[in-house]
Amino acid sequence: SGDVPDISAFSSMIEESGIKKESLTILADKGFSSDDNFTLLEECNLKYIIPIKRTNGDSKFNIPTSFADYDDCFSYHNRSVLHKAILKEDCTVHIFLDTFLFANEMNDFTQRLEKKNNTLILRKEKEEVRRKNGKSRLSEEEFSALQPMNFRDAVIDRAGIGTIALRTNDKDLNAIQVYGLYKKRQAIEEFFKVYDDSLDFNSSYMRDNYTEEAWL
């Protein structure tokens, strides 16, 4: 049914398809990284490569603090990628640091931090002027809170900048193969973008499954 999100329908799709072949590999985005889905895929003897969130314990507490703490590196489409593997009993978690992604995310982080701090400084200066004229608007607690955040405090919870963690139960694949296979999803995403934007098929205006199928 069209009103069922793909994440909710994932288990039903796997079960109803009857697919139980070790030669297949499931590629999905991080929305599908749940213990239930991992267990389901294992029970169906399906291999998978699925990213896990940066807040996940397997990735959050294993992200290297320096480049020297990574195991190895390789290039992908002229981009340097650093790699570290965490071996577990039933799977392997590969942590990748894409230097290009790191540069973009760090640039975005810096701009956001600058904007936030500049806003706080401006508010503080205006409040100081108002106080000199006896027209204070903020309490002492609110005024004290107008302190710019330094870089060290702001970045401490963002150790995962530029990283992606991929979990897979296929231990025969090396880091380059895991990364390359996962990146193949980009072709699928590009297809959806063309389907929606370029071909203008994002809205069918059909009202039920039968008319939708006929329209397709």
PDB file of C-alpha atoms in Angstrom:
ATOM      1  CA  SER A   1       0.000   0.000   0.000  1.00  0.00           C
ATOM      2  CA  GLY A   2       1.218   3.484  -0.866  1.00  0.00           C
ATOM      3  CA  ASP A   3       0.741   4.793   2.664  1.00  0.00           C
ATOM      4  CA  VAL A   4       3.217   2.293   4.167  1.00  0.00           C
ATOM      5  CA  PRO A   5       6.797   3.648   4.451  1.00  0.00           C
ATOM      6  CA  ASP A   6       9.470   1.486   2.828  1.00  0.00           C
ATOM      7  CA  ILE A   7      11.245   1.065   6.164  1.00  0.00           C
ATOM      8  CA  SER A   8       8.093  -0.410   7.719  1.00  0.00           C
ATOM      9  CA  ALA A   9       7.488  -2.624   4.694  1.00  0.00           C
ATOM     10  CA  PHE A  10      11.072  -3.898   4.516  1.00  0.00           C
ATOM     11  CA  SER A  11      10.566  -7.070   6.560  1.00  0.00           C
ATOM     12  CA  SER A  12       7.358  -7.916   4.696  1.00  0.00           C
ATOM     13  CA  MET A  13       9.090  -7.451   1.339  1.00  0.00           C
ATOM     14  CA  ILE A  14      11.923  -9.796   2.332  1.00  0.00           C
ATOM     15  CA  GLU A  15       9.574 -12.435   3.745  1.00  0.00           C
ATOM     16  CA  GLU A  16       7.086 -12.339   0.861  1.00  0.00           C
ATOM     17  CA  SER A  17       9.793 -12.393  -1.815  1.00  0.00           C
ATOM     18  CA  GLY A  18      11.059 -15.747  -0.602  1.00  0.00           C
ATOM     19  CA  ILE A  19      14.623 -14.646  -1.393  1.00  0.00           C
ATOM     20  CA  LYS A  20      17.107 -16.728   0.557  1.00  0.00           C
ATOM     21  CA  LYS A  21      20.242 -16.786  -1.536  1.00  0.00           C
ATOM     22  CA  GLU A  22      23.728 -16.274  -0.227  1.00  0.00           C
ATOM     23  CA  SER A  23      24.802 -14.897  -3.604  1.00  0.00           C
ATOM     24  CA  LEU A  24      22.724 -11.752  -3.081  1.00  0.00           C
ATOM     25  CA  THR A  25      23.729  -8.678  -1.120  1.00  0.00           C
ATOM     26  CA  ILE A  26      21.249  -6.196   0.315  1.00  0.00           C
ATOM     27  CA  LEU A  27      22.293  -2.533  -0.015  1.00  0.00           C
ATOM     28  CA  ALA A  28      20.227  -0.104   2.040  1.00  0.00           C
ATOM     29  CA  ASP A  29      20.508   3.258   3.739  1.00  0.00           C
ATOM     30  CA  LYS A  30      20.919   3.839   7.463  1.00  0.00           C
ATOM     31  CA  GLY A  31      17.173   3.987   8.037  1.00  0.00           C
ATOM     32  CA  PHE A  32      17.138   0.201   7.775  1.00  0.00           C
ATOM     33  CA  SER A  33      19.899  -0.364  10.350  1.00  0.00           C
ATOM     34  CA  SER A  34      17.955  -1.956  13.178  1.00  0.00           C
ATOM     35  CA  ASP A  35      18.615  -5.101  15.199  1.00  0.00           C
ATOM     36  CA  ASP A  36      15.377  -6.635  13.918  1.00  0.00           C
ATOM     37  CA  ASN A  37      16.366  -6.090  10.274  1.00  0.00           C
ATOM     38  CA  PHE A  38      19.860  -7.454  10.817  1.00  0.00           C
ATOM     39  CA  THR A  39      18.408 -10.546  12.484  1.00  0.00           C
ATOM     40  CA  LEU A  40      15.891 -10.982   9.663  1.00  0.00           C
ATOM     41  CA  LEU A  41      18.605 -10.821   7.008  1.00  0.00           C
ATOM     42  CA  GLU A  42      20.726 -13.335   8.895  1.00  0.00           C
ATOM     43  CA  GLU A  43      17.792 -15.724   9.187  1.00  0.00           C
ATOM     44  CA  CYS A  44      17.193 -15.425   5.426  1.00  0.00           C
ATOM     45  CA  ASN A  45      20.890 -16.140   4.765  1.00  0.00           C
ATOM     46  CA  LEU A  46      21.187 -12.821   2.998  1.00  0.00           C
ATOM     47  CA  LYS A  47      24.364 -10.786   2.933  1.00  0.00           C
ATOM     48  CA  TYR A  48      24.061  -7.078   3.507  1.00  0.00           C
ATOM     49  CA  ILE A  49      25.954  -3.798   3.511  1.00  0.00           C
ATOM     50  CA  ILE A  50      24.063  -1.220   5.543  1.00  0.00           C
ATOM     51  CA  PRO A  51      25.355   2.007   7.101  1.00  0.00           C
ATOM     52  CA  ILE A  52      24.817   2.602  10.795  1.00  0.00           C
ATOM     53  CA  LYS A  53      24.235   5.950  12.435  1.00  0.00           C
ATOM     54  CA  ARG A  54      27.144   7.905  13.842  1.00  0.00           C
ATOM     55  CA  THR A  55      25.506   7.738  17.258  1.00  0.00           C
ATOM     56  CA  ASN A  56      25.525   3.935  17.162  1.00  0.00           C
ATOM     57  CA  GLY A  57      27.862   2.443  19.750  1.00  0.00           C
ATOM     58  CA  ASP A  58      29.732   0.372  17.163  1.00  0.00           C
ATOM     59  CA  SER A  59      30.723   3.526  15.298  1.00  0.00           C
ATOM     60  CA  LYS A  60      30.602   6.338  17.870  1.00  0.00           C
ATOM     61  CA  PHE A  61      33.107   4.766  20.252  1.00  0.00           C
ATOM     62  CA  ASN A  62      35.428   3.430  17.549  1.00  0.00           C
ATOM     63  CA  ILE A  63      35.996   6.513  15.409  1.00  0.00           C
ATOM     64  CA  PRO A  64      39.757   7.227  15.358  1.00  0.00           C
ATOM     65  CA  THR A  65      40.833  10.518  16.882  1.00  0.00           C
ATOM     66  CA  SER A  66      43.641  11.033  14.371  1.00  0.00           C
ATOM     67  CA  PHE A  67      44.542   9.964  10.848  1.00  0.00           C
ATOM     68  CA  ALA A  68      47.323   7.760  12.224  1.00  0.00           C
ATOM     69  CA  ASP A  69      44.772   5.592  14.062  1.00  0.00           C
ATOM     70  CA  TYR A  70      43.211   4.321  10.832  1.00  0.00           C
ATOM     71  CA  ASP A  71      44.275   0.922   9.495  1.00  0.00           C
ATOM     72  CA  ASP A  72      44.799   1.868   5.864  1.00  0.00           C
ATOM     73  CA  CYS A  73      43.672   4.157   3.056  1.00  0.00           C
ATOM     74  CA  PHE A  74      42.699   4.027  -0.604  1.00  0.00           C
ATOM     75  CA  SER A  75      41.435   6.327  -3.317  1.00  0.00           C
ATOM     76  CA  TYR A  76      37.902   6.381  -4.699  1.00  0.00           C
ATOM     77  CA  HIS A  77      37.047   8.613  -7.646  1.00  0.00           C
ATOM     78  CA  ASN A  78      40.119  10.744  -6.898  1.00  0.00           C
ATOM     79  CA  ARG A  79      39.089  11.088  -3.256  1.00  0.00           C
ATOM     80  CA  SER A  80      41.231   9.854  -0.377  1.00  0.00           C
ATOM     81  CA  VAL A  81      39.394   7.469   1.937  1.00  0.00           C
ATOM     82  CA  LEU A  82      40.813   6.313   5.270  1.00  0.00           C
ATOM     83  CA  HIS A  83      39.608   3.019   6.723  1.00  0.00           C
ATOM     84  CA  LYS A  84      39.371   1.180  10.016  1.00  0.00           C
ATOM     85  CA  ALA A  85      37.716  -2.211  10.617  1.00  0.00           C
ATOM     86  CA  ILE A  86      36.011  -3.375  13.818  1.00  0.00           C
ATOM     87  CA  LEU A  87      35.681  -7.143  13.793  1.00  0.00           C
ATOM     88  CA  LYS A  88      32.670  -8.578  15.593  1.00  0.00           C
ATOM     89  CA  GLU A  89      31.450 -12.129  15.983  1.00  0.00           C
ATOM     90  CA  ASP A  90      28.607 -11.902  13.474  1.00  0.00           C
ATOM     91  CA  CYS A  91      29.669  -8.956  11.343  1.00  0.00           C
ATOM     92  CA  THR A  92      32.311  -6.382  10.528  1.00  0.00           C
ATOM     93  CA  VAL A  93      31.893  -2.647  10.963  1.00  0.00           C
ATOM     94  CA  HIS A  94      33.971  -0.631   8.510  1.00  0.00           C
ATOM     95  CA  ILE A  95      34.590   3.007   9.386  1.00  0.00           C
ATOM     96  CA  PHE A  96      35.558   5.215   6.454  1.00  0.00           C
ATOM     97  CA  LEU A  97      36.755   8.811   6.536  1.00  0.00           C
ATOM     98  CA  ASP A  98      36.127  10.512   3.198  1.00  0.00           C
ATOM     99  CA  THR A  99      38.482  13.500   3.130  1.00  0.00           C
ATOM    100  CA  PHE A 100      36.290  15.301   0.580  1.00  0.00           C
ATOM    101  CA  LEU A 101      33.209  14.799   2.745  1.00  0.00           C
ATOM    102  CA  PHE A 102      35.234  15.840   5.783  1.00  0.00           C
ATOM    103  CA  ALA A 103      36.198  19.126   4.132  1.00  0.00           C
ATOM    104  CA  ASN A 104      32.574  19.884   3.172  1.00  0.00           C
ATOM    105  CA  GLU A 105      31.146  19.031   6.589  1.00  0.00           C
ATOM    106  CA  MET A 106      33.880  20.931   8.410  1.00  0.00           C
ATOM    107  CA  ASN A 107      33.225  23.971   6.239  1.00  0.00           C
ATOM    108  CA  ASP A 108      29.499  23.773   7.014  1.00  0.00           C
ATOM    109  CA  PHE A 109      30.243  23.310  10.724  1.00  0.00           C
ATOM    110  CA  THR A 110      32.571  26.327  10.760  1.00  0.00           C
ATOM    111  CA  GLN A 111      30.037  28.574   9.038  1.00  0.00           C
ATOM    112  CA  ARG A 112      27.275  27.534  11.439  1.00  0.00           C
ATOM    113  CA  LEU A 113      29.524  28.115  14.457  1.00  0.00           C
ATOM    114  CA  GLU A 114      30.565  31.544  13.189  1.00  0.00           C
ATOM    115  CA  LYS A 115      26.965  32.550  12.517  1.00  0.00           C
ATOM    116  CA  LYS A 116      25.831  31.405  15.953  1.00  0.00           C
ATOM    117  CA  ASN A 117      28.684  33.162  17.757  1.00  0.00           C
ATOM    118  CA  ASN A 118      28.247  36.383  15.779  1.00  0.00           C
ATOM    119  CA  THR A 119      24.547  36.389  16.675  1.00  0.00           C
ATOM    120  CA  LEU A 120      25.360  35.934  20.376  1.00  0.00           C
ATOM    121  CA  ILE A 121      27.967  38.704  20.311  1.00  0.00           C
ATOM    122  CA  LEU A 122      25.559  41.102  18.599  1.00  0.00           C
ATOM    123  CA  ARG A 123      22.790  40.343  21.101  1.00  0.00           C
ATOM    124  CA  LYS A 124      25.207  40.879  23.976  1.00  0.00           C
ATOM    125  CA  GLU A 125      26.410  44.214  22.595  1.00  0.00           C
ATOM    126  CA  LYS A 126      22.831  45.440  22.131  1.00  0.00           C
ATOM    127  CA  GLU A 127      21.920  44.374  25.652  1.00  0.00           C
ATOM    128  CA  GLU A 128      24.957  46.202  27.057  1.00  0.00           C
ATOM    129  CA  VAL A 129      23.846  49.388  25.296  1.00  0.00           C
ATOM    130  CA  ARG A 130      20.307  48.985  26.655  1.00  0.00           C
ATOM    131  CA  ARG A 131      21.630  48.455  30.181  1.00  0.00           C
ATOM    132  CA  LYS A 132      23.639  51.669  30.000  1.00  0.00           C
ATOM    133  CA  ASN A 133      20.391  53.443  29.157  1.00  0.00           C
ATOM    134  CA  GLY A 134      18.525  51.631  31.938  1.00  0.00           C
ATOM    135  CA  LYS A 135      16.385  49.598  29.523  1.00  0.00           C
ATOM    136  CA  SER A 136      17.535  46.036  30.134  1.00  0.00           C
ATOM    137  CA  ARG A 137      15.474  43.286  28.480  1.00  0.00           C
ATOM    138  CA  LEU A 138      17.325  40.193  29.685  1.00  0.00           C
ATOM    139  CA  SER A 139      17.735  38.685  33.116  1.00  0.00           C
ATOM    140  CA  GLU A 140      21.234  38.178  34.528  1.00  0.00           C
ATOM    141  CA  GLU A 141      20.994  34.478  33.714  1.00  0.00           C
ATOM    142  CA  GLU A 142      19.990  35.167  30.104  1.00  0.00           C
ATOM    143  CA  PHE A 143      22.710  37.800  29.764  1.00  0.00           C
ATOM    144  CA  SER A 144      25.374  35.448  31.127  1.00  0.00           C
ATOM    145  CA  ALA A 145      24.331  32.820  28.619  1.00  0.00           C
ATOM    146  CA  LEU A 146      25.314  35.096  25.713  1.00  0.00           C
ATOM    147  CA  GLN A 147      28.817  33.658  25.545  1.00  0.00           C
ATOM    148  CA  PRO A 148      30.330  32.551  22.214  1.00  0.00           C
ATOM    149  CA  MET A 149      31.100  28.833  22.040  1.00  0.00           C
ATOM    150  CA  ASN A 150      34.737  27.973  21.467  1.00  0.00           C
ATOM    151  CA  PHE A 151      35.771  25.477  18.833  1.00  0.00           C
ATOM    152  CA  ARG A 152      36.949  22.796  21.271  1.00  0.00           C
ATOM    153  CA  ASP A 153      33.597  22.615  23.069  1.00  0.00           C
ATOM    154  CA  ALA A 154      31.616  22.759  19.836  1.00  0.00           C
ATOM    155  CA  VAL A 155      33.506  20.030  17.994  1.00  0.00           C
ATOM    156  CA  ILE A 156      33.914  17.543  20.846  1.00  0.00           C
ATOM    157  CA  ASP A 157      30.587  15.838  20.046  1.00  0.00           C
ATOM    158  CA  ARG A 158      31.274  15.806  16.313  1.00  0.00           C
ATOM    159  CA  ALA A 159      34.103  13.319  16.053  1.00  0.00           C
ATOM    160  CA  GLY A 160      32.232  11.619  13.243  1.00  0.00           C
ATOM    161  CA  ILE A 161      32.580  14.512  10.802  1.00  0.00           C
ATOM    162  CA  GLY A 162      33.351  13.150   7.350  1.00  0.00           C
ATOM    163  CA  THR A 163      32.892   9.511   8.353  1.00  0.00           C
ATOM    164  CA  ILE A 164      30.555   6.743   7.287  1.00  0.00           C
ATOM    165  CA  ALA A 165      30.246   3.413   9.094  1.00  0.00           C
ATOM    166  CA  LEU A 166      29.126   0.380   7.106  1.00  0.00           C
ATOM    167  CA  ARG A 167      28.058  -2.867   8.737  1.00  0.00           C
ATOM    168  CA  THR A 168      28.284  -6.091   6.738  1.00  0.00           C
ATOM    169  CA  ASN A 169      28.065  -9.810   7.453  1.00  0.00           C
ATOM    170  CA  ASP A 170      30.135 -10.653   4.366  1.00  0.00           C
ATOM    171  CA  LYS A 171      33.610 -11.088   5.800  1.00  0.00           C
ATOM    172  CA  ASP A 172      35.021 -12.169   2.444  1.00  0.00           C
ATOM    173  CA  LEU A 173      34.894  -8.580   1.188  1.00  0.00           C
ATOM    174  CA  ASN A 174      37.752  -6.189   1.798  1.00  0.00           C
ATOM    175  CA  ALA A 175      37.317  -2.508   2.638  1.00  0.00           C
ATOM    176  CA  ILE A 176      37.570  -1.292  -0.958  1.00  0.00           C
ATOM    177  CA  GLN A 177      34.940  -3.789  -2.126  1.00  0.00           C
ATOM    178  CA  VAL A 178      32.542  -2.894   0.693  1.00  0.00           C
ATOM    179  CA  TYR A 179      32.892   0.815  -0.004  1.00  0.00           C
ATOM    180  CA  GLY A 180      32.577   0.386  -3.769  1.00  0.00           C
ATOM    181  CA  LEU A 181      29.497  -1.824  -3.542  1.00  0.00           C
ATOM    182  CA  TYR A 182      27.730   0.552  -1.191  1.00  0.00           C
ATOM    183  CA  LYS A 183      28.474   3.499  -3.461  1.00  0.00           C
ATOM    184  CA  LYS A 184      26.591   1.713  -6.253  1.00  0.00           C
ATOM    185  CA  ARG A 185      23.446   2.890  -4.485  1.00  0.00           C
ATOM    186  CA  GLN A 186      24.252   6.311  -5.905  1.00  0.00           C
ATOM    187  CA  ALA A 187      23.208   5.083  -9.351  1.00  0.00           C
ATOM    188  CA  ILE A 188      19.828   4.118  -7.921  1.00  0.00           C
ATOM    189  CA  GLU A 189      19.456   7.485  -6.206  1.00  0.00           C
ATOM    190  CA  GLU A 190      20.319   9.236  -9.475  1.00  0.00           C
ATOM    191  CA  PHE A 191      17.645   7.193 -11.249  1.00  0.00           C
ATOM    192  CA  PHE A 192      15.018   8.274  -8.713  1.00  0.00           C
ATOM    193  CA  LYS A 193      16.101  11.892  -9.141  1.00  0.00           C
ATOM    194  CA  VAL A 194      15.742  11.691 -12.915  1.00  0.00           C
ATOM    195  CA  TYR A 195      12.436   9.819 -12.561  1.00  0.00           C
ATOM    196  CA  ASP A 196      11.032  12.503 -10.253  1.00  0.00           C
ATOM    197  CA  ASP A 197      12.579  15.742 -11.490  1.00  0.00           C
ATOM    198  CA  SER A 198      13.566  15.329 -15.132  1.00  0.00           C
ATOM    199  CA  LEU A 199      10.743  13.012 -16.231  1.00  0.00           C
ATOM    200  CA  ASP A 200       8.273  14.660 -13.837  1.00  0.00           C
ATOM    201  CA  PHE A 201       6.949  11.317 -12.614  1.00  0.00           C
ATOM    202  CA  ASN A 202       6.937  12.307  -8.949  1.00  0.00           C
ATOM    203  CA  SER A 203       3.156  12.847  -9.023  1.00  0.00           C
ATOM    204  CA  SER A 204       0.888  10.451 -10.849  1.00  0.00           C
ATOM    205  CA  TYR A 205      -2.407  11.790  -9.499  1.00  0.00           C
ATOM    206  CA  MET A 206      -3.697   8.217  -9.513  1.00  0.00           C
ATOM    207  CA  ARG A 207      -5.942   7.130  -6.675  1.00  0.00           C
ATOM    208  CA  ASP A 208      -5.448   3.397  -6.243  1.00  0.00           C
ATOM    209  CA  ASN A 209      -2.961   0.607  -6.921  1.00  0.00           C
ATOM    210  CA  TYR A 210      -4.663  -0.478 -10.141  1.00  0.00           C
ATOM    211  CA  THR A 211      -4.643   2.920 -11.849  1.00  0.00           C
ATOM    212  CA  GLU A 212      -1.103   3.509 -10.621  1.00  0.00           C
ATOM    213  CA  GLU A 213       0.087   0.257 -12.195  1.00  0.00           C
ATOM    214  CA  ALA A 214      -1.680   1.032 -15.462  1.00  0.00           C
ATOM    215  CA  TRP A 215      -0.167   4.544 -15.521  1.00  0.00           C
ATOM    216  CA  LEU A 216       3.327   3.132 -14.987  1.00  0.00           C
TER     217      LEU A 216
END
